[in-house]
């Protein structure tokens, strides 16, 4: 597949490769976003010794990309130590940030290190933005951050890349076209983050599949939307890697609260090779149920497993937020398996 969105997709060179890690460096944040999946977490910094060892082992398992997130990753004291180590080993680094801490000097430093930067922004309304950030963020400052990144040499479609990440909740879905156009005006990419009913986001905030399809159709232009993600690019993070939390616990992804290991007790190598859940995630196309299991796109897309799990309690159930979902809303994978 060519021209795939690197924020969603990671190319695999061989089966079983640990190509991608999402690392939550810290739960510290200077915002208090109402939708944050970690808003009720205790303040925790990821142990530098543990993540250093895990990254060293991951390189031998094929690591090619690391996404640093939080909380706010820029508040982690070891941020630059890890960045320098990864770049020295030719690993792509992506940063997800609220953007408020990036001044011109830091924008230049990030660009020099060729770190891709995703800035979270889900509304263009200053008042609503203040509410969403828990009263701790200014919309104007985020707009200025995008301008600073562009001035530092960031691009929408070549490295170093920057993008606006917008959460597609029911409350802001009417703004997404304006947000996408705003991103284009600022010269950055745009990524729609699927709304997952975890943390501060409940099921009644999740947009309908029809709304999602209409937006993606407009985004796609002259081609019909095929998968429920931006740019016709499937999210394959479960096949390509896993998530390490600030608590040193390993999960399939940041929005799947299924613990598969703890770096304080075992190595990332042992967790990656021995976890039955991670093995299932790497071979999801063999076990998907319902409309996901019969979808013509299943060879490249397995829908959002976090939405499916939050809805049904099953990794293999169909994604009810996808416009290809056809089951009765009372679908129950456990009952299906028992039949």
Short mmCIF file of C-alpha atoms in Angstrom, two decimals, residues 182-322:
data_model
loop_
_atom_site.label_atom_id
_atom_site.label_comp_id
_atom_site.label_asym_id
_atom_site.label_seq_id
_atom_site.Cartn_x
_atom_site.Cartn_y
_atom_site.Cartn_z
CA UNK A 182 -8.20 24.95 8.79
CA UNK A 183 -5.44 22.31 8.81
CA UNK A 184 -4.98 22.75 5.07
CA UNK A 185 -4.75 26.51 5.47
CA UNK A 186 -2.01 26.02 8.07
CA UNK A 187 -0.15 23.61 5.80
CA UNK A 188 -0.47 20.58 8.06
CA UNK A 189 -2.09 17.20 7.76
CA UNK A 190 -5.39 16.21 9.32
CA UNK A 191 -6.24 13.03 11.22
CA UNK A 192 -9.66 12.13 12.53
CA UNK A 193 -9.40 10.26 15.82
CA UNK A 194 -12.23 7.77 16.20
CA UNK A 195 -14.27 8.44 19.34
CA UNK A 196 -13.90 5.53 21.78
CA UNK A 197 -16.25 5.36 24.79
CA UNK A 198 -13.57 5.18 27.49
CA UNK A 199 -12.37 7.63 30.14
CA UNK A 200 -14.26 10.90 29.86
CA UNK A 201 -15.99 9.98 26.59
CA UNK A 202 -19.22 8.05 26.95
CA UNK A 203 -21.17 6.07 24.37
CA UNK A 204 -23.72 8.84 23.83
CA UNK A 205 -20.88 11.11 22.67
CA UNK A 206 -19.88 8.75 19.86
CA UNK A 207 -21.13 9.88 16.41
CA UNK A 208 -23.30 7.67 14.28
CA UNK A 209 -21.76 5.48 11.57
CA UNK A 210 -23.72 7.47 8.97
CA UNK A 211 -22.19 10.74 10.18
CA UNK A 212 -18.74 9.16 10.06
CA UNK A 213 -19.29 7.90 6.53
CA UNK A 214 -20.54 11.28 5.29
CA UNK A 215 -17.46 13.03 6.67
CA UNK A 216 -15.02 10.47 5.27
CA UNK A 217 -16.75 10.63 1.88
CA UNK A 218 -16.23 14.40 1.81
CA UNK A 219 -12.64 13.92 2.92
CA UNK A 220 -12.02 11.31 0.20
CA UNK A 221 -13.28 13.57 -2.57
CA UNK A 222 -13.90 11.61 -5.76
CA UNK A 223 -13.40 8.15 -4.18
CA UNK A 224 -15.83 6.42 -1.82
CA UNK A 225 -14.70 5.90 1.77
CA UNK A 226 -13.71 2.26 2.25
CA UNK A 227 -12.57 2.10 5.89
CA UNK A 228 -13.64 4.09 8.98
CA UNK A 229 -10.36 6.02 9.32
CA UNK A 230 -8.87 9.17 7.77
CA UNK A 231 -7.33 9.12 4.34
CA UNK A 232 -8.61 5.63 3.54
CA UNK A 233 -5.80 4.38 5.79
CA UNK A 234 -6.61 1.53 8.21
CA UNK A 235 -5.25 1.57 11.75
CA UNK A 236 -3.01 -1.48 12.13
CA UNK A 237 -1.36 -0.70 15.45
CA UNK A 238 -2.53 -3.98 17.00
CA UNK A 239 -0.79 -6.00 14.30
CA UNK A 240 2.34 -3.87 14.34
CA UNK A 241 2.98 -3.35 18.03
CA UNK A 242 1.61 -2.53 21.46
CA UNK A 243 1.30 0.16 24.12
CA UNK A 244 3.45 0.84 27.17
CA UNK A 245 1.77 2.94 29.85
CA UNK A 246 3.32 5.33 32.34
CA UNK A 247 2.63 2.59 34.91
CA UNK A 248 5.02 0.30 32.95
CA UNK A 249 2.15 -2.02 32.10
CA UNK A 250 1.78 -3.29 28.55
CA UNK A 251 -1.55 -3.26 26.73
CA UNK A 252 -2.54 -3.87 23.10
CA UNK A 253 -3.25 -0.14 22.60
CA UNK A 254 -3.86 2.95 24.70
CA UNK A 255 -7.64 2.60 24.49
CA UNK A 256 -7.79 -1.12 25.26
CA UNK A 257 -7.56 -1.59 29.02
CA UNK A 258 -6.36 -5.17 28.80
CA UNK A 259 -3.09 -5.75 30.66
CA UNK A 260 -0.82 -8.28 28.96
CA UNK A 261 2.33 -7.71 30.98
CA UNK A 262 4.31 -5.47 33.33
CA UNK A 263 7.84 -4.31 32.53
CA UNK A 264 8.65 -4.37 36.24
CA UNK A 265 8.19 -8.14 36.22
CA UNK A 266 9.14 -9.33 32.73
CA UNK A 267 10.83 -8.16 29.58
CA UNK A 268 9.11 -6.70 26.54
CA UNK A 269 10.58 -9.62 24.59
CA UNK A 270 8.81 -12.17 26.77
CA UNK A 271 5.56 -10.21 26.73
CA UNK A 272 5.59 -9.78 22.95
CA UNK A 273 6.41 -13.42 22.24
CA UNK A 274 4.30 -15.14 24.92
CA UNK A 275 1.13 -13.08 25.30
CA UNK A 276 -1.82 -14.93 23.81
CA UNK A 277 -3.77 -11.67 23.54
CA UNK A 278 -1.01 -9.93 21.57
CA UNK A 279 -0.76 -12.99 19.32
CA UNK A 280 -4.51 -12.78 18.75
CA UNK A 281 -4.14 -9.09 17.91
CA UNK A 282 -1.46 -9.88 15.31
CA UNK A 283 -3.79 -12.34 13.58
CA UNK A 284 -7.14 -10.62 14.00
CA UNK A 285 -8.21 -11.19 10.41
CA UNK A 286 -8.49 -14.90 11.24
CA UNK A 287 -11.01 -14.45 14.07
CA UNK A 288 -13.13 -11.36 13.38
CA UNK A 289 -16.86 -11.85 13.87
CA UNK A 290 -19.98 -10.52 12.20
CA UNK A 291 -19.75 -7.78 9.60
CA UNK A 292 -16.04 -7.23 10.34
CA UNK A 293 -15.43 -10.92 9.65
CA UNK A 294 -17.18 -10.79 6.28
CA UNK A 295 -16.07 -7.27 5.27
CA UNK A 296 -14.36 -7.04 1.86
CA UNK A 297 -11.71 -4.81 3.47
CA UNK A 298 -10.83 -7.32 6.21
CA UNK A 299 -7.47 -8.21 4.67
CA UNK A 300 -6.23 -4.70 5.48
CA UNK A 301 -8.67 -3.31 8.07
CA UNK A 302 -10.14 -4.82 11.23
CA UNK A 303 -12.11 -1.76 12.31
CA UNK A 304 -11.46 -0.15 15.67
CA UNK A 305 -10.94 -2.94 18.18
CA UNK A 306 -11.15 -0.45 21.06
CA UNK A 307 -14.67 0.58 20.04
CA UNK A 308 -15.67 -3.07 19.63
CA UNK A 309 -14.21 -4.02 23.00
CA UNK A 310 -15.77 -1.05 24.82
CA UNK A 311 -19.14 -1.97 23.31
CA UNK A 312 -19.19 -5.78 23.48
CA UNK A 313 -16.30 -6.76 25.76
CA UNK A 314 -14.71 -8.75 22.91
CA UNK A 315 -11.63 -8.13 20.77
CA UNK A 316 -13.15 -9.95 17.81
CA UNK A 317 -16.68 -8.49 17.78
CA UNK A 318 -17.74 -6.17 14.94
CA UNK A 319 -17.03 -2.45 15.12
CA UNK A 320 -20.44 -0.79 15.73
CA UNK A 321 -19.03 2.63 14.84
CA UNK A 322 -18.12 1.59 11.30
#
